[in-house]
PDB file of C-alpha atoms in Angstrom:
ATOM      1  CA  SER W 226       0.339   0.249   0.106  1.00  0.00           C
ATOM      2  CA  GLN W 227       0.977   3.702  -0.505  1.00  0.00           C
ATOM      3  CA  THR W 228       2.250   6.203   1.853  1.00  0.00           C
ATOM      4  CA  ILE W 229       2.785   9.574   2.201  1.00  0.00           C
ATOM      5  CA  HIS W 230       5.338  10.926   4.828  1.00  0.00           C
ATOM      6  CA  GLN W 231       6.022  14.930   6.063  1.00  0.00           C
ATOM      7  CA  TRP W 232       8.520  16.478   8.044  1.00  0.00           C
ATOM      8  CA  PRO W 233       9.128  18.188  10.705  1.00  0.00           C
ATOM      9  CA  ALA W 234       5.793  17.915  11.826  1.00  0.00           C
ATOM     10  CA  THR W 235       5.636  21.071  13.761  1.00  0.00           C
ATOM     11  CA  LEU W 236       8.592  23.685  12.825  1.00  0.00           C
ATOM     12  CA  VAL W 237       8.736  27.376  14.731  1.00  0.00           C
ATOM     13  CA  GLN W 238      11.310  29.341  13.120  1.00  0.00           C
ATOM     14  CA  PRO W 239      12.047  32.778  13.080  1.00  0.00           C
ATOM     15  CA  VAL W 240      11.551  35.905  10.552  1.00  0.00           C
ATOM     16  CA  GLY W 241      13.913  35.925   8.360  1.00  0.00           C
ATOM     17  CA  SER W 242      15.067  31.929   8.551  1.00  0.00           C
ATOM     18  CA  PRO W 243      15.285  29.350   5.502  1.00  0.00           C
ATOM     19  CA  LEU W 244      13.000  26.478   5.472  1.00  0.00           C
ATOM     20  CA  SER W 245      12.670  23.258   3.687  1.00  0.00           C
ATOM     21  CA  LEU W 246       9.935  20.901   4.921  1.00  0.00           C
ATOM     22  CA  GLU W 247      10.129  17.627   2.705  1.00  0.00           C
ATOM     23  CA  CYS W 248       7.255  14.793   1.560  1.00  0.00           C
ATOM     24  CA  THR W 249       7.793  11.312   0.391  1.00  0.00           C
ATOM     25  CA  VAL W 250       5.443   8.561  -0.989  1.00  0.00           C
ATOM     26  CA  GLU W 251       6.142   4.646  -0.661  1.00  0.00           C
ATOM     27  CA  GLY W 252       4.767   1.819  -2.788  1.00  0.00           C
ATOM     28  CA  THR W 253       4.248   3.986  -5.739  1.00  0.00           C
ATOM     29  CA  SER W 254       6.290   5.378  -8.898  1.00  0.00           C
ATOM     30  CA  ASN W 255       5.734   8.736 -10.520  1.00  0.00           C
ATOM     31  CA  PRO W 256       3.271  10.155  -8.498  1.00  0.00           C
ATOM     32  CA  ASN W 257       1.857  13.806  -9.007  1.00  0.00           C
ATOM     33  CA  LEU W 258       2.788  15.560  -5.959  1.00  0.00           C
ATOM     34  CA  TYR W 259       0.929  18.707  -4.554  1.00  0.00           C
ATOM     35  CA  TRP W 260       1.983  21.137  -2.183  1.00  0.00           C
ATOM     36  CA  TYR W 261      -1.638  22.955  -0.223  1.00  0.00           C
ATOM     37  CA  ARG W 262      -1.404  26.004   2.898  1.00  0.00           C
ATOM     38  CA  GLN W 263      -4.132  25.981   4.626  1.00  0.00           C
ATOM     39  CA  ALA W 264      -4.087  29.407   7.189  1.00  0.00           C
ATOM     40  CA  ALA W 265      -5.418  29.823  10.139  1.00  0.00           C
ATOM     41  CA  GLY W 266      -9.095  30.178   9.474  1.00  0.00           C
ATOM     42  CA  ARG W 267      -9.093  29.835   6.000  1.00  0.00           C
ATOM     43  CA  GLY W 268      -9.317  26.767   3.471  1.00  0.00           C
ATOM     44  CA  LEU W 269      -6.518  25.163   1.459  1.00  0.00           C
ATOM     45  CA  GLN W 270      -4.764  26.794  -1.503  1.00  0.00           C
ATOM     46  CA  LEU W 271      -2.294  24.985  -3.664  1.00  0.00           C
ATOM     47  CA  LEU W 272       0.894  26.505  -4.154  1.00  0.00           C
ATOM     48  CA  PHE W 273       2.867  23.906  -6.666  1.00  0.00           C
ATOM     49  CA  TYR W 274       2.614  20.804  -7.801  1.00  0.00           C
ATOM     50  CA  SER W 275       4.396  18.688  -9.910  1.00  0.00           C
ATOM     51  CA  VAL W 276       4.127  15.780 -12.657  1.00  0.00           C
ATOM     52  CA  GLY W 277       7.302  14.840 -12.765  1.00  0.00           C
ATOM     53  CA  ILE W 278      11.535  14.787 -11.487  1.00  0.00           C
ATOM     54  CA  GLY W 279      12.289  18.659 -11.853  1.00  0.00           C
ATOM     55  CA  GLN W 280       9.222  19.475 -13.567  1.00  0.00           C
ATOM     56  CA  ILE W 281       7.430  22.050 -11.102  1.00  0.00           C
ATOM     57  CA  SER W 282       4.186  24.530 -11.325  1.00  0.00           C
ATOM     58  CA  SER W 283       3.405  27.472  -9.108  1.00  0.00           C
ATOM     59  CA  GLU W 284       0.279  28.553  -8.471  1.00  0.00           C
ATOM     60  CA  VAL W 285       0.301  31.318  -6.644  1.00  0.00           C
ATOM     61  CA  PRO W 286       3.601  34.599  -6.828  1.00  0.00           C
ATOM     62  CA  GLN W 287       4.779  33.597  -3.258  1.00  0.00           C
ATOM     63  CA  ASN W 288       7.717  33.608  -1.186  1.00  0.00           C
ATOM     64  CA  LEU W 289       8.064  30.245  -0.964  1.00  0.00           C
ATOM     65  CA  SER W 290       9.796  27.529  -3.822  1.00  0.00           C
ATOM     66  CA  ALA W 291       9.284  23.915  -4.662  1.00  0.00           C
ATOM     67  CA  SER W 292      11.151  21.203  -5.361  1.00  0.00           C
ATOM     68  CA  ARG W 293      11.338  17.600  -6.676  1.00  0.00           C
ATOM     69  CA  PRO W 294      15.140  15.657  -6.586  1.00  0.00           C
ATOM     70  CA  GLN W 295      13.470  12.347  -6.767  1.00  0.00           C
ATOM     71  CA  ASP W 296      10.685  10.571  -8.229  1.00  0.00           C
ATOM     72  CA  ARG W 297       8.980  10.317  -4.591  1.00  0.00           C
ATOM     73  CA  GLN W 298      10.199  13.280  -2.844  1.00  0.00           C
ATOM     74  CA  PHE W 299       8.485  16.628  -2.834  1.00  0.00           C
ATOM     75  CA  ILE W 300      10.969  19.855  -0.999  1.00  0.00           C
ATOM     76  CA  LEU W 301       9.115  22.909  -0.179  1.00  0.00           C
ATOM     77  CA  SER W 302      11.415  26.148   0.519  1.00  0.00           C
ATOM     78  CA  SER W 303      12.237  29.202   2.027  1.00  0.00           C
ATOM     79  CA  LYS W 304      15.465  31.627   2.034  1.00  0.00           C
ATOM     80  CA  LYS W 305      13.948  34.158   4.099  1.00  0.00           C
ATOM     81  CA  LEU W 306      10.469  32.979   5.915  1.00  0.00           C
ATOM     82  CA  LEU W 307       8.014  36.369   6.704  1.00  0.00           C
ATOM     83  CA  LEU W 308       5.825  36.174   9.207  1.00  0.00           C
ATOM     84  CA  SER W 309       2.832  35.532   6.786  1.00  0.00           C
ATOM     85  CA  ASP W 310       4.400  31.955   5.725  1.00  0.00           C
ATOM     86  CA  SER W 311       2.359  30.384   9.161  1.00  0.00           C
ATOM     87  CA  GLY W 312       0.165  27.887   8.435  1.00  0.00           C
ATOM     88  CA  PHE W 313      -0.620  23.893   7.821  1.00  0.00           C
ATOM     89  CA  TYR W 314       1.149  22.862   4.811  1.00  0.00           C
ATOM     90  CA  LEU W 315       0.002  19.802   3.283  1.00  0.00           C
ATOM     91  CA  CYS W 316       1.430  17.482   0.866  1.00  0.00           C
ATOM     92  CA  ALA W 317      -0.178  14.992  -1.250  1.00  0.00           C
ATOM     93  CA  TRP W 318      -0.357  12.581  -4.273  1.00  0.00           C
ATOM     94  CA  ARG W 319      -2.446  10.881  -6.885  1.00  0.00           C
ATOM     95  CA  ARG W 320      -1.622   8.107  -9.314  1.00  0.00           C
ATOM     96  CA  GLY W 321      -1.247   9.765 -12.842  1.00  0.00           C
ATOM     97  CA  GLY W 322      -4.549   9.820 -14.586  1.00  0.00           C
ATOM     98  CA  LEU W 323      -6.378   9.054 -11.186  1.00  0.00           C
ATOM     99  CA  GLU W 324      -8.908  11.177  -9.783  1.00  0.00           C
ATOM    100  CA  THR W 325      -8.027  10.709  -6.477  1.00  0.00           C
ATOM    101  CA  GLN W 326      -5.638  13.366  -4.106  1.00  0.00           C
ATOM    102  CA  TYR W 327      -4.007  11.554  -1.019  1.00  0.00           C
ATOM    103  CA  PHE W 328      -3.072  13.353   1.661  1.00  0.00           C
ATOM    104  CA  GLY W 329       0.507  13.639   4.242  1.00  0.00           C
ATOM    105  CA  PRO W 330      -0.244  14.112   7.850  1.00  0.00           C
ATOM    106  CA  GLY W 331       1.266  17.821   7.529  1.00  0.00           C
ATOM    107  CA  THR W 332       3.425  20.214   8.443  1.00  0.00           C
ATOM    108  CA  ARG W 333       2.763  23.314  10.932  1.00  0.00           C
ATOM    109  CA  LEU W 334       4.904  26.067  10.590  1.00  0.00           C
ATOM    110  CA  LEU W 335       4.728  29.007  13.317  1.00  0.00           C
ATOM    111  CA  VAL W 336       7.104  32.158  11.937  1.00  0.00           C
ATOM    112  CA  LEU W 337       7.852  34.213  14.515  1.00  0.00           C
TER     113      LEU W 337
ATOM    114  CA  ALA K  19     -12.809  28.435 -13.768  1.00  0.00           C
ATOM    115  CA  GLN K  20     -14.158  26.169 -10.788  1.00  0.00           C
ATOM    116  CA  SER K  21     -15.176  26.997  -7.053  1.00  0.00           C
ATOM    117  CA  VAL K  22     -16.709  25.960  -4.654  1.00  0.00           C
ATOM    118  CA  THR K  23     -18.733  27.442  -1.543  1.00  0.00           C
ATOM    119  CA  GLN K  24     -19.772  25.997   1.931  1.00  0.00           C
ATOM    120  CA  LEU K  25     -22.575  26.934   3.298  1.00  0.00           C
ATOM    121  CA  GLY K  26     -22.178  27.743   6.868  1.00  0.00           C
ATOM    122  CA  SER K  27     -18.722  27.506   8.745  1.00  0.00           C
ATOM    123  CA  HIS K  28     -20.026  26.217  11.413  1.00  0.00           C
ATOM    124  CA  VAL K  29     -22.654  23.666  11.801  1.00  0.00           C
ATOM    125  CA  SER K  30     -23.731  22.530  15.306  1.00  0.00           C
ATOM    126  CA  VAL K  31     -25.872  19.096  15.632  1.00  0.00           C
ATOM    127  CA  SER K  32     -26.853  16.769  18.613  1.00  0.00           C
ATOM    128  CA  GLU K  33     -25.861  13.862  18.958  1.00  0.00           C
ATOM    129  CA  GLY K  34     -28.174  11.547  17.212  1.00  0.00           C
ATOM    130  CA  ALA K  35     -29.330  13.934  15.233  1.00  0.00           C
ATOM    131  CA  LEU K  36     -28.935  14.104  10.988  1.00  0.00           C
ATOM    132  CA  VAL K  37     -25.790  16.051   9.605  1.00  0.00           C
ATOM    133  CA  LEU K  38     -26.260  17.740   6.215  1.00  0.00           C
ATOM    134  CA  LEU K  39     -23.239  19.806   5.106  1.00  0.00           C
ATOM    135  CA  ARG K  40     -24.201  21.836   2.307  1.00  0.00           C
ATOM    136  CA  CYS K  41     -22.075  22.199  -0.855  1.00  0.00           C
ATOM    137  CA  ASN K  42     -22.320  24.204  -4.290  1.00  0.00           C
ATOM    138  CA  TYR K  43     -19.908  24.078  -7.223  1.00  0.00           C
ATOM    139  CA  SER K  44     -19.482  26.056 -10.283  1.00  0.00           C
ATOM    140  CA  SER K  45     -17.769  23.899 -13.074  1.00  0.00           C
ATOM    141  CA  SER K  46     -17.663  24.539 -17.188  1.00  0.00           C
ATOM    142  CA  VAL K  47     -16.391  20.565 -17.273  1.00  0.00           C
ATOM    143  CA  PRO K  48     -18.225  17.803 -15.469  1.00  0.00           C
ATOM    144  CA  PRO K  49     -16.308  17.961 -12.319  1.00  0.00           C
ATOM    145  CA  TYR K  50     -15.404  15.097 -10.412  1.00  0.00           C
ATOM    146  CA  LEU K  51     -16.026  16.250  -6.712  1.00  0.00           C
ATOM    147  CA  PHE K  52     -15.081  15.190  -2.976  1.00  0.00           C
ATOM    148  CA  TRP K  53     -15.236  15.337   0.489  1.00  0.00           C
ATOM    149  CA  TYR K  54     -12.455  15.660   2.997  1.00  0.00           C
ATOM    150  CA  VAL K  55     -12.903  15.079   6.622  1.00  0.00           C
ATOM    151  CA  GLN K  56      -9.884  16.783   8.740  1.00  0.00           C
ATOM    152  CA  TYR K  57      -9.344  16.204  12.691  1.00  0.00           C
ATOM    153  CA  PRO K  58      -7.351  18.265  15.052  1.00  0.00           C
ATOM    154  CA  ASN K  59      -3.595  19.100  13.756  1.00  0.00           C
ATOM    155  CA  GLN K  60      -3.793  16.101  11.064  1.00  0.00           C
ATOM    156  CA  GLY K  61      -4.092  16.081   7.140  1.00  0.00           C
ATOM    157  CA  LEU K  62      -7.074  15.368   5.119  1.00  0.00           C
ATOM    158  CA  GLN K  63      -8.824  11.777   4.711  1.00  0.00           C
ATOM    159  CA  LEU K  64     -10.923  10.876   1.792  1.00  0.00           C
ATOM    160  CA  LEU K  65     -14.930  10.405   3.526  1.00  0.00           C
ATOM    161  CA  LEU K  66     -16.309   9.933  -0.584  1.00  0.00           C
ATOM    162  CA  LYS K  67     -16.098  10.813  -4.315  1.00  0.00           C
ATOM    163  CA  TYR K  68     -18.367  11.137  -7.121  1.00  0.00           C
ATOM    164  CA  THR K  69     -16.535  10.933 -10.353  1.00  0.00           C
ATOM    165  CA  SER K  70     -19.892  10.323 -12.937  1.00  0.00           C
ATOM    166  CA  ALA K  71     -21.115   7.224 -11.862  1.00  0.00           C
ATOM    167  CA  ALA K  72     -24.190   6.904  -9.585  1.00  0.00           C
ATOM    168  CA  THR K  73     -25.129  10.026  -8.225  1.00  0.00           C
ATOM    169  CA  LEU K  74     -25.575   9.303  -4.544  1.00  0.00           C
ATOM    170  CA  VAL K  75     -22.330   8.455  -3.475  1.00  0.00           C
ATOM    171  CA  LYS K  76     -21.696   6.540  -0.297  1.00  0.00           C
ATOM    172  CA  GLY K  77     -18.481   7.106   1.698  1.00  0.00           C
ATOM    173  CA  ILE K  78     -16.820   5.948   4.838  1.00  0.00           C
ATOM    174  CA  ASN K  79     -17.999   5.892   8.526  1.00  0.00           C
ATOM    175  CA  GLY K  80     -21.602   6.335   7.178  1.00  0.00           C
ATOM    176  CA  PHE K  81     -21.646   9.307   5.324  1.00  0.00           C
ATOM    177  CA  GLU K  82     -23.117   9.828   1.484  1.00  0.00           C
ATOM    178  CA  ALA K  83     -24.036  13.043  -0.630  1.00  0.00           C
ATOM    179  CA  GLU K  84     -25.561  12.926  -3.949  1.00  0.00           C
ATOM    180  CA  PHE K  85     -24.467  14.751  -7.243  1.00  0.00           C
ATOM    181  CA  LYS K  86     -27.454  17.451  -8.563  1.00  0.00           C
ATOM    182  CA  LYS K  87     -26.396  18.575 -11.430  1.00  0.00           C
ATOM    183  CA  SER K  88     -29.596  21.023 -11.746  1.00  0.00           C
ATOM    184  CA  GLU K  89     -28.895  22.985  -7.903  1.00  0.00           C
ATOM    185  CA  THR K  90     -24.646  22.676  -8.970  1.00  0.00           C
ATOM    186  CA  SER K  91     -24.596  20.389  -5.304  1.00  0.00           C
ATOM    187  CA  PHE K  92     -22.872  18.103  -3.636  1.00  0.00           C
ATOM    188  CA  HIS K  93     -24.281  18.060  -0.166  1.00  0.00           C
ATOM    189  CA  LEU K  94     -22.427  15.437   2.803  1.00  0.00           C
ATOM    190  CA  THR K  95     -25.232  13.642   4.796  1.00  0.00           C
ATOM    191  CA  LYS K  96     -25.474  11.276   7.915  1.00  0.00           C
ATOM    192  CA  PRO K  97     -28.647   9.714   9.416  1.00  0.00           C
ATOM    193  CA  SER K  98     -26.823  10.203  12.871  1.00  0.00           C
ATOM    194  CA  ALA K  99     -24.121  12.091  14.677  1.00  0.00           C
ATOM    195  CA  HIS K 100     -21.723  10.871  16.724  1.00  0.00           C
ATOM    196  CA  MET K 101     -19.067  12.496  19.033  1.00  0.00           C
ATOM    197  CA  SER K 102     -16.153  11.304  16.700  1.00  0.00           C
ATOM    198  CA  ASP K 103     -18.140  12.953  13.576  1.00  0.00           C
ATOM    199  CA  ALA K 104     -16.640  16.608  15.131  1.00  0.00           C
ATOM    200  CA  ALA K 105     -13.834  17.689  13.037  1.00  0.00           C
ATOM    201  CA  GLU K 106     -13.836  20.164  10.192  1.00  0.00           C
ATOM    202  CA  TYR K 107     -15.127  19.177   6.009  1.00  0.00           C
ATOM    203  CA  PHE K 108     -14.039  20.074   3.153  1.00  0.00           C
ATOM    204  CA  CYS K 109     -15.527  20.210  -0.245  1.00  0.00           C
ATOM    205  CA  ALA K 110     -13.108  19.875  -3.202  1.00  0.00           C
ATOM    206  CA  VAL K 111     -13.825  20.012  -7.084  1.00  0.00           C
ATOM    207  CA  SER K 112     -11.410  19.096  -9.663  1.00  0.00           C
ATOM    208  CA  ASP K 113     -11.826  18.926 -13.692  1.00  0.00           C
ATOM    209  CA  GLY K 114     -10.067  15.558 -13.775  1.00  0.00           C
ATOM    210  CA  GLY K 115      -7.775  17.141 -16.543  1.00  0.00           C
ATOM    211  CA  ALA K 116      -3.150  16.142 -16.642  1.00  0.00           C
ATOM    212  CA  THR K 117      -2.857  18.192 -13.495  1.00  0.00           C
ATOM    213  CA  ASN K 118      -6.465  17.654 -11.435  1.00  0.00           C
ATOM    214  CA  LYS K 119      -6.175  20.700  -9.406  1.00  0.00           C
ATOM    215  CA  LEU K 120      -8.203  20.800  -6.293  1.00  0.00           C
ATOM    216  CA  ILE K 121     -10.586  23.584  -5.583  1.00  0.00           C
ATOM    217  CA  PHE K 122     -11.471  23.221  -1.796  1.00  0.00           C
ATOM    218  CA  GLY K 123     -14.136  25.195  -0.095  1.00  0.00           C
ATOM    219  CA  THR K 124     -13.275  26.942   3.274  1.00  0.00           C
ATOM    220  CA  GLY K 125     -14.370  24.308   5.134  1.00  0.00           C
ATOM    221  CA  THR K 126     -17.298  23.536   8.197  1.00  0.00           C
ATOM    222  CA  LEU K 127     -16.485  23.143  11.013  1.00  0.00           C
ATOM    223  CA  LEU K 128     -19.077  20.093  12.489  1.00  0.00           C
ATOM    224  CA  ALA K 129     -19.762  20.334  16.529  1.00  0.00           C
ATOM    225  CA  VAL K 130     -21.343  17.150  17.878  1.00  0.00           C
ATOM    226  CA  GLN K 131     -23.490  17.787  21.028  1.00  0.00           C
ATOM    227  CA  PRO K 132     -24.088  15.298  23.521  1.00  0.00           C
TER     228      PRO K 132
END
């Protein structure tokens, strides 16, 4: 069966510090991968998606970037965090050609 | 463009009462529709999905939803609420295309009173 991991689970970072969040998927190959952010009191916003290694599409202009160095690894990064980057970050995967996305446990980021 | 509207950011029901969470969508193409549930500090779990087969969809934990094209709705129901149903519920739509981006509603927080 397939599983999706995210780490860290919780992160507290000062403004201006760098960020690296990791997402990995097990039990499948060539998944489509997604990063979402859930800000307090708001719904989920798609940040990035990837259909293959090195292929990243950005949905909204922002302080964040994403990379996919390996088939089942998706990384969310920032060079300098802003207060507004605080939120709950969710990674999701789906098998190409199928419609359902499956979500990881999430990373809660607090920028102080 | 696709969009989702969830009416009622907070819904409170008594244990054993009917649960009804409303979702209306907008889509220029036949949509795929989803309901996800999120428990505190956890990821999203798929409850059920509509993918152009039967219009009445049954999901996990006794939930079901009916796709009504004429009303552009996909409301979530459960005949009898349980305390463990207290969570946040998200409706989402996608076009099922190559990227299959999900567009989420703003969520409905369900409280179940004893």
